[in-house]
Short mmCIF file of C-alpha atoms (C1' of nucleotides) in Angstrom, two decimals:
data_model
loop_
_atom_site.label_atom_id
_atom_site.label_comp_id
_atom_site.label_asym_id
_atom_site.label_seq_id
_atom_site.Cartn_x
_atom_site.Cartn_y
_atom_site.Cartn_z
CA MET A 2 0.04 0.02 -0.33
CA PRO A 3 1.26 3.70 -0.50
CA ASP A 4 -0.18 5.20 1.50
CA LEU A 5 2.29 5.89 4.08
CA ILE A 6 5.20 7.77 1.86
CA HIS A 7 4.27 10.39 4.50
CA GLY A 8 4.60 9.59 7.74
CA GLY A 9 2.28 9.12 11.02
CA ASP A 10 -1.15 7.87 10.71
CA SER A 11 -2.78 9.42 7.53
CA ALA A 12 -5.39 7.50 7.94
CA ALA A 13 -7.49 8.96 10.58
CA ALA A 14 -6.38 12.49 8.51
CA VAL A 15 -7.81 11.26 5.49
CA SER A 16 -11.17 10.38 6.91
CA SER A 17 -11.50 12.88 9.03
CA LEU A 18 -10.71 15.27 5.96
CA ARG A 19 -13.10 13.41 3.85
CA SER A 20 -16.02 13.82 6.03
CA ALA A 21 -15.47 17.27 7.19
CA VAL A 22 -14.89 18.33 3.54
CA MET A 23 -18.30 16.61 3.02
CA LEU A 24 -20.23 17.83 5.71
CA LEU A 25 -19.01 21.53 5.28
CA GLY A 26 -19.48 21.70 1.40
CA ARG A 27 -23.15 20.87 2.20
CA ARG A 28 -23.92 23.68 4.61
CA LEU A 29 -22.13 26.00 2.15
CA LYS A 30 -24.43 24.90 -0.27
CA HIS A 31 -27.53 26.41 1.82
CA GLN A 32 -24.96 29.54 2.17
CA ARG A 33 -25.85 31.62 -1.22
CA VAL A 34 -25.15 35.03 -1.84
CA ASP A 35 -27.70 35.46 -4.66
CA GLU A 36 -30.27 32.34 -4.12
CA SER A 37 -30.30 32.26 -8.12
CA LEU A 38 -26.37 31.01 -8.00
CA SER A 39 -25.81 27.51 -7.61
CA PRO A 40 -22.42 26.51 -5.76
CA THR A 41 -20.26 25.84 -8.77
CA GLU A 42 -21.85 28.92 -10.86
CA MET A 43 -20.25 30.82 -8.08
CA SER A 44 -16.90 28.99 -8.22
CA VAL A 45 -16.71 29.32 -12.44
CA LEU A 46 -17.19 33.71 -11.56
CA GLY A 47 -14.39 33.01 -8.93
CA THR A 48 -12.15 31.33 -11.29
CA LEU A 49 -12.99 33.84 -14.12
CA ALA A 50 -12.11 36.14 -11.88
CA ARG A 51 -8.76 34.93 -11.16
CA CYS A 52 -7.71 33.79 -14.80
CA GLY A 53 -9.50 36.57 -16.53
CA SER A 54 -11.02 34.75 -19.89
CA ALA A 55 -11.15 31.08 -20.61
CA THR A 56 -13.35 28.45 -23.11
CA PRO A 57 -16.32 26.64 -21.47
CA GLY A 58 -14.07 23.36 -21.92
CA GLU A 59 -11.08 25.01 -19.66
CA LEU A 60 -13.86 25.78 -17.15
CA ALA A 61 -15.23 21.89 -17.07
CA ARG A 62 -11.51 20.78 -16.62
CA LYS A 63 -10.92 23.27 -13.68
CA GLU A 64 -14.54 22.70 -12.09
CA HIS A 65 -14.15 19.06 -12.86
CA VAL A 66 -17.79 18.89 -13.98
CA GLN A 67 -18.40 17.34 -17.32
CA PRO A 68 -18.69 19.64 -20.52
CA PRO A 69 -22.44 19.55 -21.16
CA SER A 70 -22.76 20.79 -17.63
CA MET A 71 -20.63 23.51 -17.53
CA THR A 72 -22.46 24.24 -21.06
CA ARG A 73 -25.57 25.34 -19.28
CA ILE A 74 -23.86 26.74 -16.50
CA VAL A 75 -22.46 29.49 -18.72
CA ALA A 76 -25.67 29.82 -20.57
CA LEU A 77 -27.48 30.69 -16.80
CA LEU A 78 -24.63 32.95 -16.18
CA GLU A 79 -25.17 34.36 -19.58
CA ALA A 80 -28.69 34.97 -19.08
CA LYS A 81 -28.36 36.78 -15.62
CA GLY A 82 -25.53 39.19 -17.58
CA LEU A 83 -22.77 38.16 -15.25
CA VAL A 84 -20.46 36.38 -18.29
CA ARG A 85 -20.15 37.46 -21.83
CA LEU A 86 -19.43 34.93 -24.39
CA GLU A 87 -17.26 35.92 -27.76
CA PRO A 88 -15.87 33.62 -30.49
CA HIS A 89 -12.96 32.38 -29.91
CA PRO A 90 -9.91 34.27 -32.37
CA ASP A 91 -8.16 31.51 -33.64
CA ASP A 92 -10.74 28.73 -33.36
CA ARG A 93 -14.29 28.55 -34.19
CA ARG A 94 -15.08 25.72 -32.77
CA GLN A 95 -14.32 27.19 -28.98
CA LYS A 96 -15.54 30.38 -27.69
CA ARG A 97 -13.98 32.81 -24.80
CA VAL A 98 -15.92 33.50 -22.00
CA SER A 99 -15.48 36.29 -19.93
CA GLN A 100 -17.12 38.12 -16.54
CA THR A 101 -19.07 41.56 -16.71
CA GLU A 102 -18.41 44.09 -14.21
CA GLN A 103 -21.78 43.13 -12.64
CA ALA A 104 -20.16 40.08 -11.79
CA GLU A 105 -17.08 41.88 -10.06
CA ALA A 106 -19.32 43.93 -8.42
CA MET A 107 -21.53 40.53 -7.07
CA LEU A 108 -18.42 38.26 -6.03
CA ALA A 109 -17.45 41.46 -3.98
CA GLU A 110 -20.71 41.36 -2.55
CA SER A 111 -20.55 38.03 -1.93
CA ARG A 112 -17.10 37.67 -0.19
CA THR A 113 -18.71 40.25 2.11
CA LYS A 114 -21.68 37.83 3.11
CA ARG A 115 -19.27 34.86 3.05
CA ASN A 116 -16.83 36.36 5.46
CA ALA A 117 -19.68 36.88 7.72
CA TRP A 118 -20.94 33.90 7.57
CA LEU A 119 -17.88 31.84 8.28
CA ALA A 120 -16.59 34.59 10.87
CA HIS A 121 -19.81 33.59 12.96
CA LEU A 122 -19.26 29.88 12.31
CA ALA A 123 -15.53 30.72 13.77
CA GLU A 124 -16.23 32.25 16.54
CA GLY A 125 -16.53 28.64 18.36
CA LEU A 126 -12.72 28.58 16.88
CA ASP A 127 -9.81 29.76 18.76
CA GLU A 128 -6.93 31.66 17.47
CA ASP A 129 -4.38 29.01 17.10
CA GLU A 130 -7.33 27.22 15.78
CA TRP A 131 -8.10 29.50 12.49
CA GLU A 132 -4.69 30.20 11.99
CA THR A 133 -4.33 26.36 11.17
CA LEU A 134 -6.94 27.20 9.04
CA ARG A 135 -5.52 29.85 7.04
CA ALA A 136 -2.34 28.05 6.43
CA ALA A 137 -4.14 25.46 5.40
CA ALA A 138 -6.38 26.90 2.98
CA PRO A 139 -4.10 27.90 -0.21
CA VAL A 140 -2.63 23.62 0.04
CA LEU A 141 -6.57 22.12 0.21
CA GLU A 142 -7.17 24.53 -2.75
CA LYS A 143 -4.04 23.00 -4.39
CA LEU A 144 -4.53 19.56 -3.39
CA ALA A 145 -8.00 19.94 -5.12
CA HIS A 146 -6.84 21.06 -8.31
CA LEU A 147 -4.52 18.56 -8.49
CA MET B 23 -18.74 44.02 9.38
CA PRO B 24 -17.94 41.17 12.06
CA ASP B 25 -15.59 39.56 9.94
CA LEU B 26 -11.98 41.05 11.57
CA ILE B 27 -12.47 39.59 14.55
CA HIS B 28 -9.33 37.29 13.94
CA GLY B 29 -6.38 39.88 12.79
CA GLY B 30 -5.43 39.75 9.30
CA ASP B 31 -6.62 38.91 5.64
CA SER B 32 -9.49 36.35 6.29
CA ALA B 33 -11.54 37.54 3.36
CA ALA B 34 -9.13 35.62 1.17
CA ALA B 35 -9.10 32.80 3.39
CA VAL B 36 -12.47 32.62 3.52
CA SER B 37 -12.98 32.35 -0.24
CA SER B 38 -10.08 30.62 -0.81
CA LEU B 39 -11.47 28.01 1.71
CA ARG B 40 -14.96 27.96 0.26
CA SER B 41 -14.12 27.04 -3.13
CA ALA B 42 -11.44 24.54 -2.12
CA VAL B 43 -13.84 22.56 0.27
CA MET B 44 -16.72 22.46 -2.73
CA LEU B 45 -14.37 21.56 -5.50
CA LEU B 46 -12.67 19.07 -3.06
CA GLY B 47 -16.34 17.48 -2.09
CA ARG B 48 -17.22 17.25 -5.87
CA ARG B 49 -14.23 15.10 -6.50
CA LEU B 50 -14.48 13.16 -3.56
CA LYS B 51 -18.69 11.96 -4.15
CA HIS B 52 -17.09 10.44 -6.91
CA GLN B 53 -14.08 8.55 -4.94
CA ARG B 54 -16.93 5.98 -3.34
CA VAL B 55 -15.62 3.09 -2.06
CA ASP B 56 -19.02 1.20 -2.72
CA GLU B 57 -20.75 2.21 -5.56
CA SER B 58 -23.97 1.89 -3.73
CA LEU B 59 -23.25 4.08 -1.03
CA SER B 60 -24.02 7.86 -1.25
CA PRO B 61 -21.27 10.28 0.61
CA THR B 62 -23.60 11.08 3.20
CA GLU B 63 -24.17 7.47 3.41
CA MET B 64 -20.80 6.72 4.22
CA SER B 65 -20.88 9.71 6.23
CA VAL B 66 -23.80 8.37 8.33
CA LEU B 67 -21.84 5.08 8.76
CA GLY B 68 -18.74 7.18 10.13
CA THR B 69 -20.62 8.73 12.80
CA LEU B 70 -22.25 5.78 14.39
CA ALA B 71 -18.72 4.15 14.07
CA ARG B 72 -17.93 7.50 16.58
CA CYS B 73 -21.09 7.41 18.33
CA GLY B 74 -22.24 4.04 19.02
CA SER B 75 -25.90 4.36 17.78
CA ALA B 76 -28.43 6.83 17.37
CA THR B 77 -31.90 8.13 16.36
CA PRO B 78 -32.90 9.01 13.22
CA GLY B 79 -33.28 12.67 14.31
CA GLU B 80 -29.82 12.77 15.81
CA LEU B 81 -28.21 11.82 13.11
CA ALA B 82 -30.19 13.85 10.85
CA ARG B 83 -28.80 17.04 12.64
CA LYS B 84 -25.32 16.09 13.37
CA GLU B 85 -25.27 15.12 9.22
CA HIS B 86 -26.93 18.48 8.91
CA VAL B 87 -29.46 16.85 6.89
CA GLN B 88 -33.57 16.95 6.92
CA PRO B 89 -34.93 14.11 9.14
CA PRO B 90 -37.05 12.93 6.16
CA SER B 91 -33.77 12.52 4.00
CA MET B 92 -32.31 10.65 7.09
CA THR B 93 -35.28 7.80 6.86
CA ARG B 94 -34.43 7.22 3.38
CA ILE B 95 -31.05 7.10 4.21
CA VAL B 96 -31.38 4.62 6.78
CA ALA B 97 -33.69 2.37 5.68
CA LEU B 98 -31.31 2.21 2.05
CA LEU B 99 -28.69 1.21 5.18
CA GLU B 100 -30.80 -1.34 6.75
CA ALA B 101 -31.65 -2.72 3.33
CA LYS B 102 -27.84 -3.21 2.29
CA GLY B 103 -27.27 -4.78 6.06
CA LEU B 104 -25.31 -1.71 7.54
CA VAL B 105 -27.37 -1.21 10.09
CA ARG B 106 -29.74 -2.22 12.33
CA LEU B 107 -32.83 -0.67 13.29
CA GLU B 108 -34.79 -1.52 16.97
CA PRO B 109 -37.16 0.46 18.72
CA HIS B 110 -36.23 2.83 21.50
CA PRO B 111 -36.29 1.54 25.12
CA ASP B 112 -37.90 4.55 26.42
CA ASP B 113 -39.70 6.31 23.50
CA ARG B 114 -42.11 4.65 21.14
CA ARG B 115 -42.10 7.43 18.65
CA GLN B 116 -38.40 6.90 17.92
CA LYS B 117 -35.78 4.14 17.00
CA ARG B 118 -32.25 3.27 17.99
CA VAL B 119 -29.90 3.03 15.00
CA SER B 120 -26.77 1.20 14.87
CA GLN B 121 -24.30 -0.33 12.52
CA THR B 122 -23.61 -4.00 12.07
CA GLU B 123 -20.76 -6.03 12.26
CA GLN B 124 -20.64 -5.65 8.09
CA ALA B 125 -20.68 -2.21 8.50
CA GLU B 126 -17.54 -2.04 9.86
CA ALA B 127 -15.52 -4.58 7.83
CA MET B 128 -16.61 -2.20 5.29
CA LEU B 129 -15.41 0.97 6.52
CA ALA B 130 -12.18 -1.12 7.08
CA GLU B 131 -11.98 -1.43 3.31
CA SER B 132 -13.71 2.08 2.40
CA ARG B 133 -10.03 3.84 4.83
CA THR B 134 -7.73 1.94 2.75
CA LYS B 135 -9.41 2.58 -0.78
CA ARG B 136 -9.33 6.05 0.70
CA ASN B 137 -6.26 6.77 1.65
CA ALA B 138 -4.68 4.98 -1.51
CA TRP B 139 -6.64 7.86 -3.23
CA LEU B 140 -5.75 10.74 -1.63
CA ALA B 141 -2.42 9.55 -1.11
CA HIS B 142 -1.81 9.27 -4.88
CA LEU B 143 -3.38 12.87 -4.90
CA ALA B 144 -1.02 13.98 -2.32
CA GLU B 145 1.99 13.17 -4.35
CA GLY B 146 1.97 16.66 -5.54
CA LEU B 147 2.31 18.00 -2.20
CA ASP B 148 5.53 18.34 -0.40
CA GLU B 149 6.00 16.98 2.98
CA ASP B 150 5.12 20.16 4.91
CA GLU B 151 2.01 21.24 2.91
CA TRP B 152 1.18 17.74 3.78
CA GLU B 153 1.73 18.18 6.99
CA THR B 154 0.00 21.55 7.31
CA LEU B 155 -3.13 19.37 6.36
CA ARG B 156 -2.92 17.03 8.78
CA ALA B 157 -2.90 19.78 11.24
CA ALA B 158 -5.90 21.37 9.79
CA ALA B 159 -8.14 18.11 9.55
CA PRO B 160 -9.46 18.47 13.04
CA VAL B 161 -10.03 21.67 13.02
CA LEU B 162 -11.89 21.78 9.44
CA GLU B 163 -13.95 18.89 10.86
CA LYS B 164 -14.90 21.38 14.22
CA LEU B 165 -15.96 23.93 11.88
CA ALA B 166 -17.90 21.78 10.01
CA HIS B 167 -20.13 20.85 12.84
CA LEU B 168 -20.59 23.70 14.56
"C1'" DG C 167 -58.26 13.45 29.58
"C1'" DT C 168 -57.46 16.53 26.15
"C1'" DA C 169 -54.41 19.83 23.66
"C1'" DA C 170 -49.97 20.82 22.14
"C1'" DC C 171 -45.77 19.36 20.85
"C1'" DT C 172 -42.52 16.08 18.90
"C1'" DC C 173 -40.10 12.19 16.41
"C1'" DA C 174 -40.61 9.75 12.39
"C1'" DT C 175 -42.61 8.48 7.85
"C1'" DT C 176 -45.00 9.25 3.52
"C1'" DA C 177 -45.72 11.62 -0.65
"C1'" DC C 178 -44.30 15.08 -3.95
"C1'" DC C 179 -40.86 17.93 -6.49
"C1'" DC C 180 -36.58 19.98 -7.49
"C1'" DA C 181 -31.45 21.01 -8.27
"C1'" DA C 182 -27.27 19.81 -10.38
"C1'" DC C 183 -25.23 16.66 -11.99
"C1'" DC C 184 -24.40 12.74 -15.35
"C1'" DT C 185 -23.53 9.56 -20.08
"C1'" DA C 186 -25.03 8.99 -24.73
"C1'" DA C 187 -25.40 11.45 -29.40
"C1'" DA C 188 -25.42 15.50 -32.40
"C1'" DT C 189 -23.04 19.44 -34.95
"C1'" DA C 190 -19.55 22.43 -36.12
"C1'" DC C 191 -15.27 22.94 -36.62
"C1'" DC C 192 -10.06 22.15 -37.59
"C1'" DA C 193 -5.35 19.33 -38.87
"C1'" DC C 194 -3.42 16.17 -41.40
"C1'" DC C 195 -2.26 13.16 -44.94
"C1'" DC C 196 -2.97 11.46 -49.71
"C1'" DG D 233 -8.44 19.77 -52.56
"C1'" DG D 234 -11.13 16.08 -50.25
"C1'" DG D 235 -11.71 12.89 -47.16
"C1'" DT D 236 -10.66 11.16 -42.43
"C1'" DG D 237 -9.93 11.46 -37.76
"C1'" DG D 238 -10.17 14.17 -33.64
"C1'" DT D 239 -11.70 18.14 -30.55
"C1'" DA D 240 -15.03 21.92 -28.93
"C1'" DT D 241 -19.70 22.48 -27.75
"C1'" DT D 242 -24.36 21.60 -27.60
"C1'" DT D 243 -28.90 19.32 -27.32
"C1'" DA D 244 -31.70 15.53 -25.22
"C1'" DG D 245 -32.48 12.49 -21.77
"C1'" DG D 246 -32.11 9.98 -16.96
"C1'" DT D 247 -30.59 9.86 -12.27
"C1'" DT D 248 -29.69 10.96 -7.87
"C1'" DG D 249 -29.13 13.33 -3.70
"C1'" DG D 250 -31.65 16.16 -1.27
"C1'" DG D 251 -35.77 19.38 -0.19
"C1'" DT D 252 -40.83 21.08 1.77
"C1'" DA D 253 -45.44 19.52 3.57
"C1'" DA D 254 -48.60 17.37 5.47
"C1'" DT D 255 -49.58 12.76 7.90
"C1'" DG D 256 -49.59 8.73 11.71
"C1'" DA D 257 -48.25 7.53 16.13
"C1'" DG D 258 -46.56 8.81 20.84
"C1'" DT D 259 -45.35 11.70 24.83
"C1'" DT D 260 -46.44 15.72 27.83
"C1'" DA D 261 -48.73 19.24 30.46
"C1'" DC D 262 -52.43 21.40 32.38
#
DNA sequence: GTAACTCATTACCCAACCTAAATACCACCC
DNA sequence: GGGTGGTATTTAGGTTGGGTAATGAGTTAC
């Protein structure tokens, strides 16, 4: 078993990580900024904010969703005016997706509300625990994208 | 804004945490030990392993799921022989749910497979990053249950 | 003993994915 | 240049894991 490439008791950590991530994910689903936006739609907007613009296929890969799902998500976002669709300059099969100014504004508002919710939750954590979490956030993000 | 009860730039951490948790959760959904078991069903078995036994209502609260959903989940688990249902000794409205030996065996196997998957993923992480994650796991779990 | 509450359940519904197949396009080779 | 294989997106249809509302059975308080 190639499990203990990293020392110690990773079994417990993995198990704990898995259940915590799933549970937190379920709860986060209910904490939407805009009721009409699904968690994945939010996530796509976040990705676009970081990457500038991308094709539907790229987005599907980054979000680990199948292409047809991304098509629908992008279509919904466009209908809400949060995303712009342009033809790809080099390849007419592809499209370029980029966020609108409206999306930026919404993301800002979103960040504020999420902060409030998580800060409220984090009141049950002491300063050390929160610091641990802050350190882990980027690692978790890296792991999720591997 | 009651966001900065803890110093620094929690906004970025929160945002990062949220998207990472959602993305990882989506990927974990596909990494099932037993194809016929949903993530929440697995989670319920885990909870039962820790707590011994519980009523459907207690389980629903712990998993942050509505009671009717837990009824269905428990029924499915029972049909698969992973869980036992007994009448509650003191209150005939309630029931006691406890895991079977079969469930314990499955959980053990599950732990092995998940380890393999996550260890594989974690090969993209260096030792320090993995250590950070190990430290964060219990905190994340605490947070998820707050 | 009845009113009010709680636990579990039943019946029905919906959202967010998926797979398979179709369409449009590019790139290579003869 | 025309066919052939491969890729990007979309369309169509299905599954699943939850949710809400309403019901039934049992308990507790008055």
